[in-house]
Short mmCIF file of C-alpha atoms in Angstrom, two decimals:
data_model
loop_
_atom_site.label_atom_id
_atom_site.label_comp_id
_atom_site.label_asym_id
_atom_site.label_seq_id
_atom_site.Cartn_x
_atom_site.Cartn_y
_atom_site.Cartn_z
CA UNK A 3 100.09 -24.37 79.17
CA UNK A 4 96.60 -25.32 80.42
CA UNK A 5 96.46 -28.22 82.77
CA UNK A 6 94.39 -30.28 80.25
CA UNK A 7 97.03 -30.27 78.14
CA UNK A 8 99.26 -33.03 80.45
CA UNK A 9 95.78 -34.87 80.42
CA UNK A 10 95.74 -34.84 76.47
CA UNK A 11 99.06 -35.42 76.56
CA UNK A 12 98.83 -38.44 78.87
CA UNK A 13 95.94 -39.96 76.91
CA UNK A 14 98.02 -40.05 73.89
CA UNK A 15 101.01 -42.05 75.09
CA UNK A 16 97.61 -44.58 76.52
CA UNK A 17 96.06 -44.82 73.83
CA UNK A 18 99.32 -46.26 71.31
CA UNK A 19 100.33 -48.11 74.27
CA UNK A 20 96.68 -50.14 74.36
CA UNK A 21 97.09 -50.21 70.95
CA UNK A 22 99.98 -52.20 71.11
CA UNK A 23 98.98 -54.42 73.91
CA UNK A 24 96.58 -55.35 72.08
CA UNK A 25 98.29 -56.04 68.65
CA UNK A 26 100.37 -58.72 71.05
CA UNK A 27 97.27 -59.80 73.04
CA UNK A 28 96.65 -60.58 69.10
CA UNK A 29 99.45 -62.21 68.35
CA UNK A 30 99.61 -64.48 71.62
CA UNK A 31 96.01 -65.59 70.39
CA UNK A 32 97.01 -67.12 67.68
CA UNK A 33 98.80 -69.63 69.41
CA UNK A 34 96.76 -72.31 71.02
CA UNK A 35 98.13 -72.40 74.58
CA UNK A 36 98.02 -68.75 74.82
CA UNK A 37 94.44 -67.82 74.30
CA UNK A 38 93.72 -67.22 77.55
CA UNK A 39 96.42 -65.53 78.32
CA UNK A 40 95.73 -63.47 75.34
CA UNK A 41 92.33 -62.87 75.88
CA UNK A 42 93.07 -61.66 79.89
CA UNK A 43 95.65 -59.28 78.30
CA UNK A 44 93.03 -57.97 75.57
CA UNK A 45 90.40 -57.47 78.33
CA UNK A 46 92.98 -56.18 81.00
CA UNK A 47 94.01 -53.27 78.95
CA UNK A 48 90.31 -52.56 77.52
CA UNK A 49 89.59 -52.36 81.28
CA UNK A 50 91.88 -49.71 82.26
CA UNK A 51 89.82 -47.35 80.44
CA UNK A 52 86.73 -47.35 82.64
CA UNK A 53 88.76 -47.94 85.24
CA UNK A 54 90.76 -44.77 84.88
CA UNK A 55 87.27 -42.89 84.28
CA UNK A 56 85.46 -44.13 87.58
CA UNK A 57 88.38 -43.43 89.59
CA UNK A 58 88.44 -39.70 88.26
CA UNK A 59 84.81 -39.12 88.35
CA UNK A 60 84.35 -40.10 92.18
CA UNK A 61 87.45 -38.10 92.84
CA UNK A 62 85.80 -34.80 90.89
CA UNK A 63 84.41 -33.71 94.19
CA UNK A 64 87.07 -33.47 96.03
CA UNK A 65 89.02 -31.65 93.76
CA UNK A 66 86.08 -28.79 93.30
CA UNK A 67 86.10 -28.62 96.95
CA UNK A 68 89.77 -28.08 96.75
CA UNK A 69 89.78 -25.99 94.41
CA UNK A 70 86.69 -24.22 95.29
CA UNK A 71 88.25 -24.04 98.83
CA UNK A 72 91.12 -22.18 97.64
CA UNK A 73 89.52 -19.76 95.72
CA UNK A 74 86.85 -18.40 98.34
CA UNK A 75 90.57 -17.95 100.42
CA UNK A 76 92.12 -16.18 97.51
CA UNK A 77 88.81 -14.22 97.44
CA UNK A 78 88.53 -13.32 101.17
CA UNK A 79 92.61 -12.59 100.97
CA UNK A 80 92.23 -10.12 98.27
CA UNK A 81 88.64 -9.15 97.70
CA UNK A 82 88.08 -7.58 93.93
CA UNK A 83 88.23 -8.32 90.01
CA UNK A 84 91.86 -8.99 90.09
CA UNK A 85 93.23 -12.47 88.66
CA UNK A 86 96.63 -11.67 89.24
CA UNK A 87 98.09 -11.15 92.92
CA UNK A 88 101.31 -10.59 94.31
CA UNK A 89 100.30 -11.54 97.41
CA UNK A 90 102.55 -14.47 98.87
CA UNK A 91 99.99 -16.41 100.51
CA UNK A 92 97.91 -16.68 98.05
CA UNK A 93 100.42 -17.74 95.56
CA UNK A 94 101.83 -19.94 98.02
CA UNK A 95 98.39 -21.13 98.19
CA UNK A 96 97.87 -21.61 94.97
CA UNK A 97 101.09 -23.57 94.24
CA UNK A 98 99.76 -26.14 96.88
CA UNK A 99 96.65 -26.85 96.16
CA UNK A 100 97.41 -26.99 92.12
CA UNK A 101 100.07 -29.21 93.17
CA UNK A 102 97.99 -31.07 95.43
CA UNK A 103 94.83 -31.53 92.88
CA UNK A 104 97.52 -32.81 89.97
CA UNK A 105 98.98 -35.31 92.75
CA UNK A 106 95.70 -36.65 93.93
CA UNK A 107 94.49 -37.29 89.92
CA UNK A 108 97.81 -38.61 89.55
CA UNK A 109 97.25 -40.60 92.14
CA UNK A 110 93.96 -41.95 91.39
CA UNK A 111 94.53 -42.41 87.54
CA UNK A 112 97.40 -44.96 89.04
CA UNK A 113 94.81 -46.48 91.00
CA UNK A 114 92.08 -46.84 88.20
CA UNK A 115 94.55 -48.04 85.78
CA UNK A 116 95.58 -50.96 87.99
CA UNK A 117 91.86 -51.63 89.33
CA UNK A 118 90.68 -52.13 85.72
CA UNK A 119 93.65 -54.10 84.45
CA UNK A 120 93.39 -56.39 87.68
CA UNK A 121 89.18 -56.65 87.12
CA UNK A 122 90.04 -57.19 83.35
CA UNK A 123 92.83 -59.48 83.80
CA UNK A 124 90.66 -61.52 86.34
CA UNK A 125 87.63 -61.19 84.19
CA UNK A 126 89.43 -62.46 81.10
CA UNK A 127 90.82 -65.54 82.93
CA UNK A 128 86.89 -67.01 83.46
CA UNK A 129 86.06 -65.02 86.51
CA UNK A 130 82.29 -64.03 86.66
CA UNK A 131 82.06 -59.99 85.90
CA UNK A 132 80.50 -59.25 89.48
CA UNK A 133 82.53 -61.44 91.71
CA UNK A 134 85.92 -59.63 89.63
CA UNK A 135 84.93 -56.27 90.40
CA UNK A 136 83.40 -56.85 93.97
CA UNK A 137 86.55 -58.96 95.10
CA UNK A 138 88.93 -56.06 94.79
CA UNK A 139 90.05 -53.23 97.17
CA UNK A 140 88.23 -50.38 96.33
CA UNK A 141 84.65 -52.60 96.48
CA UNK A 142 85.53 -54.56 99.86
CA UNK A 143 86.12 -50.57 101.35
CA UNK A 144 83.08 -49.17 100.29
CA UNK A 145 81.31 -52.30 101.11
CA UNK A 146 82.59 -51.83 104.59
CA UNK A 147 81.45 -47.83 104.75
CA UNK A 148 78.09 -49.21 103.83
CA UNK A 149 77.76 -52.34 106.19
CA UNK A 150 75.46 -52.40 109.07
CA UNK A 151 77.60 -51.91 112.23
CA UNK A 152 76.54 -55.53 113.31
CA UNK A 153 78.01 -57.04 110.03
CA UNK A 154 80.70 -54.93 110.24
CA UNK A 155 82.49 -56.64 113.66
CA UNK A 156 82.84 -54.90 116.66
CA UNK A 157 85.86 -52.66 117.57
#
């Protein structure tokens, strides 16, 4: 089973599931004193999409380092053509780090998924675009890695 198949896999329990958030996002709208409720919903779940995406795509490096890591070990444990080893460390190894990389994606699809539902929801409720996505966690860190030491506070 290739690993893309839990991603496929994953993506298809989303995608029905936005599906029907939206459907009730739909039918909340039609009620008067829910439209904005409806409409945070609608854009909350439409968010988590992009959301989901960015998080994976800044985490890419990492995980080709990783990986990349552990195969120049594998390599230097058992130089040659071979793809198959029965040596324990690098199985071991290998074990790890795939667990690892799946744990870390894991991790950061969580993460994405409730970043862009929290900038949707926000978003949806009147907040302007820029001040929802640059009031939330991930934006106020890497604001911080960027800030001049002087803006920054001293330690």
């Amino acid at each position: 089973m290739p690993p893309t198949f839990l991603y496929f896999v994953a993506l298809m329990i989303w995608v029905p599931a936005a599906v029907l958030v939206w459907v009730i996002a739909a039918v909340l709208a039609i009620f008067p004193g829910l439209r904005s409720r409806a409409r945070s919903l609608a854009l909350a779940m439409a968010a988590t999409f992009p959301g989901v995406a960015l998080f994976q795509l800044a985490t890419a490096p990492v995980l080709l380092v990783l990986l990349w890591g552990m195969r120049l070990i594998w390599k230097g444990l058992e130089p040659g053509d071979s793809t198959t080893t029965e040596n324990p460390v690098v199985i071991g190894m290998t074990i790890i780090v795939a667990l690892l990389a799946f744990g870390l994606m894991l991790v950061v699809s969580v993460a994405g998924f409730c970043e862009g539902w929290r900038v949707g929801w926000v978003y949806g409720a009147g907040t302007p675009l820029k001040k929802a996505i640059t009031d939330g966690f991930p934006a106020r860190v890497i604001s911080g890695l960027w800030a001049r030491p002087s803006e920054a506070g001293s330690l």
